[in-house]
Amino acid sequence: MPVDRPLRVIVAKAGLDGHDRGAKVIARALRDAGMEVIYTGLFQSPEQIVQTAIQEDADGIGLSILSGAHMTLFPEVLKQLQAQGAGDIVFFGGGTIPADDTAELKRLGVREVFTPGAPLSLIIEFVERECGKRRELVG
Amino acid sequence: MAKMIDRASGLGAQPSPEFEEQKTRWEASWHSRTARRGEPGSGATDRTISDLPLKPMYGPEDVAHLDLARDLAYPAEFPYTRGIHAGMYRDRLWTMRQFAGFGNAKQTNERYHFLLSQGQMGLSVAFDMPTLMGYDSDAPQSRGEVGRCGVAIDSMRDMEILFDGIDLGEITTSMTINGPAAIALAQYIATAEGKGTPRRMLGGTLQADILKEYIAQKEWIFPPRPHVRVIVDMMKFCTAEMPRWNTISISGYHIREAGSTAVQELAFTLADGFAYVEAAVKAGMDVDSFAPRLSFFFNSHIDFFEEICKFRAARRIYARRMRDKYGAKDPRSWTLRFHTQTAGCSATAQQPENNIVRVAYEAMAAVLGGTQSLHTNSMDEVLALPTEKNVEIALRTQQVLAYETNVTNVIDPLGGSYFVEALTDEMEKQAEEYFRQIDEYGGVVEAIEAGFFQHEIADASYRYQRSLETKERIIVGVNAFEKEETQGDLQLLKITEEIERGQARAVQDVRANRDAAKVEAALASLKRACADERQNVMPPLIEAVNALATEGEIVEAMVSVFGRYTERAAF
């Protein structure tokens, strides 16, 4: 069991939203922190994102949405994770997401939501901690 | 030549011995102040937000190489560094134009009537993501996106509602749409003509800048080459039939928002502009027939002087290239007119009220830089579409700037400042260096295909983010002066799911109640025009729109000929 391989994270963009600045910055930051990062590129469906995560044996999925469609697309990814038996993958995200929507998304099962201005160090620490726990459980 | 100061025409005066002594004393005390260097709290730094090196002070030696007539000139004189109009804001204020659109056409129409009643001078349409990407509201790709970040427009019927009660012969309208720009223009023409306003009377601007979509904003449909062809068709059509219409608004705004530096924004935007000029000239148009109606759209970020210099450098570079490289003879082809929007990416979700202050500084930089029109962001746009209250504060910010601060009284008040002139010049030089690199790729389209711009911007945005992490740069409320509240009492605008369902029903209604044979015939003639470069796509587009073909259907017809673009994902 390759326990010492680096954590592997999918950075995803869904829907029609082309704002990829944040996603790319996060992808680079996680890679520079020693993780393996797969960036999906733009315009992915929730189903494609979850399939990619399963195929790549990823520990986490970070979804970035700045178009206002977060209350549709985040729950859709959660549903796909359950449907494809991948509920153990750490699902988090970020974007222009108001506080009460964040609360609702976390209630639904999104592990963390980062908004503009969130320090990279905080995001890295979160991903290392949560994906690390998942790795210990799943191997 | 570099050493010689021409006193008759140079900007740097011959320094007197007394001045030289002062300089020596100042330099000595500047260098001896190392003891205090490194003290925390000053916030001052030796680089602009875009990483251009800064001296602590500028003097005559920094501008000695500049020539008054060649590099600065008078306003309304080549190369227009100091402004494009002789009277600038003494004669006419900039146009206060707030970008707005959300939900359905009816809601947005109400916002337009509100803005016009509050003293706004022109309209600016924000479309939702499905409209921008060429999908109808009932398409599977549109789920969750309808009306969220702009207004949903599926067919001409929506456009009619959008401008209900507004005289399109009176008002000027700016439409921020790129991939389907030609379709939006066709809808606008059809709507106006349906209300009795002929197309030649219509004034406004279409963004229609597809090159920056591949570079930064990512709202493309077709691959670059057919897209540019459609833009050239629009330029030809507007030149012939719509004398008051600005065909393209070449946009740096999105390039900056995607994380570029100020110099990259300047250089990549102008390079895009020159690429359109080259494409139109190659298609047989005379540069002076279309160039007077090209306009630009820039970002105004928080680094005050860097932004002012960027605007001044843009005018100068454009004038020089248009005259000297592209052979334009009409002075109106040399003048760079631009719209400005304050930097969305400089706004913070933390302590959002602080954004009002940022917007005010950024707006002032745009005005000191000589903008022709301005959008000021609302404090809540980092979290959602703005509420009416917050839009009003943003508009009032412009009105205070225009009517209270007195910055409008003197043309280019910073002209001749050692610092401003030196930085303007430096930005021009660095932009020229980027033009050289783009030329090495063979042009803008080739550089896009090679991923050059995308990579440059991603590098810059990562460097910037790192500088925030290390607190090399401070953002109030984000990495300094933080507070345990976040969004406070801010009331946010919510777009309901009902909008999406209603809009989907509406477009299905339109499809059910139209002459299907007419739609089919119009789409068939559109496809023929797409396949034949000698034809212009605009007439069949107007025909299709009038037949009530929806945007999604029109886009599908065009995609069947042009194909769809896909980007190689890289970070």
XYZ file of C-alpha atoms in Angstrom, chain B residues 52-546:
495
model
C 7.754 47.751 -11.479
C 10.714 49.137 -9.524
C 10.198 52.519 -7.905
C 12.702 55.116 -6.808
C 11.924 56.978 -3.600
C 11.805 60.218 -5.544
C 11.923 61.362 -9.146
C 13.634 64.385 -10.567
C 14.532 66.103 -13.818
C 17.113 63.445 -14.693
C 14.336 60.848 -14.912
C 12.550 62.705 -17.688
C 15.492 64.334 -19.426
C 15.166 61.990 -22.384
C 11.537 62.959 -22.974
C 10.612 65.501 -25.576
C 7.707 67.829 -24.914
C 6.270 67.775 -28.430
C 7.139 64.175 -29.269
C 6.180 62.495 -26.003
C 3.705 64.716 -24.163
C 2.239 67.305 -26.530
C -0.936 69.229 -25.791
C -4.322 67.611 -25.253
C -5.950 66.692 -28.550
C -2.483 66.665 -30.116
C -0.535 63.630 -31.244
C 0.424 61.384 -29.409
C -2.395 62.336 -26.987
C -0.504 61.458 -23.810
C -2.332 64.301 -22.045
C -5.799 63.512 -23.321
C -7.779 63.166 -26.515
C -9.993 66.242 -26.221
C -8.906 69.877 -26.137
C -11.226 70.691 -23.243
C -11.458 67.316 -21.524
C -13.720 67.451 -18.423
C -14.078 71.233 -18.647
C -16.253 70.568 -21.687
C -17.848 67.298 -20.829
C -17.678 64.920 -17.905
C -16.992 61.271 -18.444
C -20.109 59.148 -18.962
C -21.212 57.506 -15.739
C -22.196 54.108 -16.942
C -23.018 51.416 -14.397
C -22.914 47.876 -15.728
C -26.152 46.162 -14.722
C -28.116 43.053 -15.407
C -29.570 40.259 -13.333
C -32.437 37.830 -13.304
C -34.806 38.265 -16.198
C -35.275 41.101 -18.661
C -38.141 42.601 -16.691
C -36.119 42.920 -13.463
C -33.183 44.420 -15.298
C -35.431 46.845 -17.158
C -36.640 48.095 -13.763
C -33.029 48.606 -12.626
C -32.312 50.578 -15.824
C -35.237 52.880 -15.191
C -33.965 53.387 -11.624
C -30.407 54.157 -12.771
C -31.582 56.580 -15.435
C -33.785 58.342 -12.898
C -30.732 58.749 -10.602
C -28.674 60.575 -13.197
C -26.891 57.756 -14.978
C -26.050 58.753 -18.513
C -25.865 55.507 -20.491
C -26.855 51.875 -20.171
C -24.546 48.907 -19.884
C -25.926 45.405 -20.166
C -24.547 42.513 -18.131
C -25.684 39.164 -19.524
C -25.870 35.909 -17.605
C -23.446 33.045 -18.198
C -25.696 30.968 -20.478
C -26.293 33.995 -22.717
C -22.561 34.752 -22.784
C -21.714 31.168 -23.664
C -24.429 30.776 -26.292
C -26.874 28.498 -24.464
C -30.603 28.956 -24.054
C -32.013 29.115 -20.529
C -33.491 25.619 -20.793
C -30.254 23.955 -21.961
C -28.745 21.386 -19.556
C -25.512 23.435 -19.466
C -27.466 26.410 -18.095
C -28.606 24.728 -14.893
C -28.051 26.939 -11.889
C -26.630 29.785 -13.972
C -29.714 31.527 -15.373
C -29.893 35.184 -14.373
C -27.127 34.749 -11.768
C -24.458 37.111 -12.976
C -26.411 39.083 -15.506
C -29.655 39.111 -17.393
C -30.889 36.092 -19.359
C -31.591 36.866 -23.022
C -32.725 33.956 -25.176
C -34.596 35.548 -28.038
C -35.468 38.972 -29.361
C -38.553 38.864 -27.135
C -36.309 39.231 -24.052
C -34.438 42.124 -25.659
C -37.753 43.898 -26.267
C -38.638 43.609 -22.578
C -35.132 44.685 -21.537
C -35.475 48.045 -23.285
C -39.165 48.587 -22.707
C -39.915 52.275 -22.200
C -36.398 53.351 -23.198
C -35.795 55.351 -26.369
C -32.951 53.565 -28.161
C -32.448 56.540 -30.457
C -31.696 58.714 -27.402
C -29.697 56.517 -25.064
C -26.374 54.856 -25.800
C -26.059 51.234 -24.797
C -22.977 49.201 -24.059
C -23.328 45.434 -24.294
C -20.729 43.267 -22.655
C -20.872 40.153 -24.731
C -18.219 38.510 -26.830
C -18.749 34.989 -28.200
C -22.325 35.706 -29.325
C -21.752 39.464 -29.816
C -23.005 39.424 -33.396
C -26.235 37.783 -32.243
C -26.773 40.375 -29.499
C -26.172 43.142 -32.014
C -28.716 41.570 -34.375
C -31.225 41.362 -31.509
C -30.601 44.991 -30.579
C -31.077 46.168 -34.169
C -34.239 44.099 -34.561
C -35.629 45.404 -31.264
C -34.901 49.037 -32.136
C -36.306 48.710 -35.641
C -39.389 47.039 -34.219
C -39.853 50.182 -32.097
C -39.347 52.418 -35.111
C -35.713 53.470 -34.539
C -33.600 52.771 -37.631
C -30.199 51.112 -37.148
C -28.289 54.170 -38.357
C -29.629 56.059 -35.308
C -28.322 53.540 -32.780
C -25.435 54.581 -30.586
C -23.510 52.288 -28.330
C -20.723 49.802 -27.933
C -20.447 46.090 -28.300
C -17.577 44.480 -26.454
C -17.083 41.800 -29.121
C -13.435 41.331 -28.128
C -12.945 37.622 -28.546
C -9.154 37.556 -28.348
C -9.128 38.455 -24.665
C -11.579 35.611 -24.052
C -8.936 33.064 -25.013
C -6.375 35.078 -23.075
C -8.323 35.713 -19.891
C -12.070 35.596 -19.522
C -12.722 32.218 -21.202
C -16.123 32.974 -22.670
C -15.503 31.648 -26.135
C -17.605 29.599 -28.514
C -15.768 29.048 -31.810
C -12.017 28.725 -32.393
C -10.099 32.024 -32.751
C -9.906 32.251 -36.540
C -13.641 31.971 -37.414
C -14.410 34.154 -34.399
C -12.167 36.922 -35.719
C -13.824 36.552 -39.114
C -17.264 37.181 -37.540
C -15.854 40.286 -35.846
C -14.518 41.591 -39.149
C -17.987 40.985 -40.660
C -19.476 43.087 -37.850
C -16.915 45.828 -38.435
C -17.819 45.916 -42.129
C -21.526 45.899 -41.383
C -21.365 48.663 -38.780
C -19.070 50.789 -40.922
C -21.621 50.648 -43.713
C -24.864 50.828 -41.755
C -24.359 52.032 -38.187
C -22.294 55.207 -38.105
C -22.873 55.826 -34.371
C -21.983 52.320 -33.247
C -18.642 51.363 -31.694
C -17.962 47.931 -33.086
C -15.442 46.589 -30.603
C -14.438 47.500 -27.107
C -10.996 46.011 -26.808
C -10.751 44.982 -23.229
C -7.961 44.792 -20.757
C -10.314 44.658 -17.814
C -10.616 40.889 -17.808
C -6.942 40.381 -18.468
C -6.218 42.317 -15.280
C -8.924 40.531 -13.326
C -7.392 37.227 -14.391
C -4.289 38.315 -12.494
C -2.098 40.139 -14.986
C 0.148 43.040 -14.123
C -0.649 46.570 -15.298
C 1.978 46.310 -18.026
C 0.541 43.001 -19.233
C -2.929 44.512 -19.291
C -1.609 47.440 -21.294
C 0.428 45.382 -23.734
C -1.928 42.450 -24.286
C -4.953 44.704 -24.756
C -3.242 46.932 -27.275
C -1.831 43.881 -29.047
C -5.396 42.557 -29.355
C -6.509 45.893 -30.747
C -3.760 45.868 -33.344
C -4.681 42.291 -34.256
C -8.226 43.420 -35.108
C -6.841 46.306 -37.119
C -4.622 43.904 -39.042
C -7.496 41.461 -39.619
C -9.777 44.186 -40.953
C -7.086 45.640 -43.186
C -6.334 42.153 -44.479
C -10.039 41.768 -45.277
C -9.778 44.794 -47.506
C -10.976 47.594 -45.233
C -9.342 51.000 -45.159
C -7.944 51.580 -41.682
C -9.549 55.027 -41.435
C -12.965 53.616 -42.304
C -13.239 51.667 -39.056
C -10.505 52.742 -36.627
C -12.327 55.870 -35.365
C -14.964 53.623 -33.862
C -12.702 51.195 -32.043
C -12.707 51.802 -28.315
C -10.957 50.332 -25.301
C -11.881 49.162 -21.840
C -9.404 49.157 -18.984
C -9.269 48.187 -15.354
C -8.476 50.701 -12.648
C -6.641 48.920 -9.870
C -5.549 50.204 -6.504
C -1.967 51.310 -7.326
C -2.928 54.904 -7.970
C -0.055 56.303 -10.011
C 0.657 53.108 -11.908
C -2.902 53.143 -13.209
C -2.757 56.779 -14.261
C 0.468 56.107 -16.125
C -1.027 53.036 -17.769
C -3.844 55.098 -19.257
C -1.465 57.782 -20.452
C 0.923 55.233 -21.962
C -1.972 53.467 -23.708
C -2.952 56.632 -25.547
C 0.600 57.293 -26.626
C 1.390 53.772 -27.826
C -1.881 53.549 -29.720
C -1.436 56.861 -31.484
C 2.106 56.048 -32.519
C 1.299 52.612 -33.882
C -1.904 53.621 -35.619
C -0.210 56.440 -37.449
C 3.251 55.062 -38.004
C 2.683 51.330 -38.384
C -0.845 51.078 -39.770
C -0.727 54.282 -41.802
C -3.939 55.790 -40.436
C -4.338 59.358 -41.663
C -7.483 60.449 -39.868
C -6.561 61.816 -36.410
C -9.674 60.114 -35.053
C -7.989 56.823 -35.888
C -5.057 57.778 -33.652
C -7.018 58.577 -30.518
C -7.586 55.874 -27.958
C -10.937 56.322 -26.269
C -11.596 54.163 -23.257
C -14.060 53.054 -20.655
C -12.820 52.162 -17.186
C -14.132 49.925 -14.461
C -12.716 49.799 -10.971
C -10.938 46.548 -10.152
C -13.291 43.837 -8.989
C -10.258 41.810 -7.933
C -9.140 44.551 -5.544
C -12.385 44.319 -3.593
C -12.388 42.173 -0.490
C -15.026 39.943 1.057
C -13.643 40.936 4.459
C -14.991 44.213 5.838
C -16.743 44.880 2.512
C -17.564 48.493 3.392
C -13.860 49.240 2.846
C -14.469 48.571 -0.842
C -16.257 51.910 -1.093
C -12.968 53.613 -0.269
C -10.979 51.497 -2.719
C -13.457 52.231 -5.478
C -13.187 55.962 -4.842
C -9.395 55.959 -5.248
C -9.571 53.756 -8.325
C -12.221 55.984 -9.870
C -10.055 59.030 -9.269
C -7.106 57.339 -10.967
C -9.298 56.643 -14.003
C -10.362 60.276 -14.169
C -6.828 61.598 -13.700
C -5.894 59.184 -16.485
C -8.469 60.749 -18.784
C -11.185 58.115 -19.101
C -14.221 58.712 -21.333
C -16.615 56.659 -19.229
C -16.549 54.907 -15.895
C -18.191 52.106 -13.956
C -17.629 52.099 -10.218
C -18.054 48.725 -8.535
C -20.402 48.283 -5.636
C -19.014 47.165 -2.298
C -20.927 43.878 -2.324
C -19.884 42.656 -5.783
C -17.220 40.427 -4.321
C -20.042 38.372 -2.803
C -22.993 38.715 -5.135
C -24.628 40.968 -7.696
C -25.067 44.408 -6.169
C -28.198 45.590 -4.453
C -29.837 48.822 -5.527
C -28.566 50.578 -2.386
C -24.961 49.631 -3.056
C -25.182 50.551 -6.736
C -26.441 53.938 -5.657
C -23.414 54.492 -3.394
C -21.155 53.531 -6.285
C -22.848 56.019 -8.584
C -22.716 58.720 -5.887
C -18.977 58.061 -5.600
C -18.628 59.182 -9.213
C -20.845 62.181 -8.653
C -18.787 63.330 -5.647
C -15.656 62.896 -7.730
C -17.150 64.859 -10.605
C -18.824 67.685 -8.737
C -16.998 68.098 -5.408
C -13.315 67.208 -5.659
C -12.474 69.707 -8.415
C -10.153 67.261 -10.150
C -12.045 67.999 -13.350
C -10.929 71.611 -13.555
C -7.478 71.147 -15.032
C -6.603 68.905 -17.942
C -4.109 66.128 -17.161
C -3.133 67.733 -13.855
C -0.316 65.240 -13.320
C 1.304 65.885 -16.683
C 4.886 66.988 -16.225
C 5.257 65.243 -12.888
C 8.703 63.683 -12.954
C 7.348 60.464 -11.523
C 4.246 60.220 -13.695
C 6.135 60.975 -16.884
C 8.955 58.576 -16.043
C 6.570 55.747 -15.180
C 4.411 56.411 -18.248
C 7.510 56.103 -20.354
C 8.707 52.963 -18.590
C 5.336 51.279 -19.144
C 5.443 52.154 -22.819
C 8.908 50.580 -23.085
C 7.821 47.401 -21.322
C 4.720 47.121 -23.499
C 6.919 47.436 -26.587
C 8.986 44.541 -25.266
C 5.828 42.408 -25.022
C 4.866 43.370 -28.588
C 8.249 42.071 -29.693
C 7.655 38.743 -27.930
C 4.159 38.430 -29.446
C 5.619 39.127 -32.896
C 8.063 36.286 -32.322
C 5.118 33.916 -31.982
C 3.782 35.242 -35.274
C 0.944 37.290 -33.812
C -1.735 37.305 -31.149
C -3.674 34.253 -32.364
C -0.477 32.220 -32.574
C 0.584 33.377 -29.105
C -2.834 32.351 -27.764
C -2.485 28.947 -29.368
C 0.924 28.577 -27.756
C -0.536 29.516 -24.347
C 1.833 32.483 -23.998
C -0.581 35.010 -22.507
C -2.304 32.484 -20.302
C 1.021 31.417 -18.810
C 2.287 34.960 -18.281
C -0.916 35.876 -16.447
C -0.959 32.744 -14.305
C 2.650 33.432 -13.267
C 1.847 37.021 -12.368
C -1.244 36.152 -10.356
C 0.643 33.494 -8.422
C 3.478 35.906 -7.650
C 0.929 38.429 -6.421
C -0.847 35.896 -4.214
C 2.521 34.846 -2.749
C 3.313 38.466 -1.921
C 0.121 38.577 0.119
C 1.045 35.374 1.920
C 4.412 36.774 2.960
C 2.780 40.131 3.804
C 5.156 41.793 1.446
C 1.907 43.405 0.322
C -0.821 44.437 2.681
C -4.531 44.344 2.030
C -6.492 45.962 4.815
C -8.850 43.526 6.447
C -7.320 40.546 4.630
C -3.739 40.119 5.806
C -3.597 43.048 8.214
C -6.084 44.788 10.457
C -8.307 41.710 10.338
C -11.467 41.570 12.353
C -13.578 38.684 13.514
C -16.670 39.704 11.552
C -16.974 39.097 7.894
C -20.014 40.020 5.907
C -21.670 41.956 8.708
C -25.128 43.267 8.049
C -24.721 43.446 4.307
C -27.977 42.594 2.580
C -27.228 40.598 -0.565
C -29.221 40.294 -3.755
C -30.556 36.767 -4.240
C -31.548 35.357 -7.600
C -34.211 32.716 -7.141
C -34.587 29.383 -8.895
C -37.958 30.650 -10.039
C -36.190 32.981 -12.471
C -34.573 29.973 -14.136
C -37.837 28.041 -14.395
C -39.715 31.088 -15.679
C -37.054 31.854 -18.259
C -36.993 28.225 -19.443
C -40.785 28.308 -19.842
C -40.573 31.606 -21.725
C -38.073 30.343 -24.267
C -40.091 27.174 -24.804
C -43.119 29.385 -25.380
C -41.258 31.375 -28.011
C -40.267 28.181 -29.821
C -43.847 26.878 -29.747
C -45.363 30.064 -31.116
C -43.379 31.033 -34.185
C -43.185 30.139 -37.838
C -40.882 27.119 -37.747
C -40.292 27.133 -41.503
C -39.099 30.736 -41.349
C -36.653 29.865 -38.562
C -35.313 26.921 -40.502
C -34.831 28.955 -43.667
C -33.080 31.746 -41.753
C -30.720 29.320 -40.014
C -29.939 27.626 -43.324
C -28.975 30.923 -44.937
C -26.907 31.770 -41.846
C -24.972 28.518 -42.221
C -24.303 29.277 -45.868
C -22.948 32.710 -44.909
C -20.727 31.137 -42.270
C -19.320 28.677 -44.784
C -18.600 31.366 -47.375
C -16.126 34.056 -46.318
C -17.272 36.343 -49.127
C -20.650 36.706 -47.420
C -21.347 38.756 -44.309
C -23.014 36.931 -41.408
C -24.889 40.004 -40.137
C -27.855 40.116 -42.576
C -28.796 36.446 -42.073
C -28.324 36.898 -38.312
C -30.829 39.748 -38.275
C -33.188 37.615 -40.332
C -32.844 34.701 -37.892
C -33.408 36.936 -34.872
C -36.501 38.470 -36.448
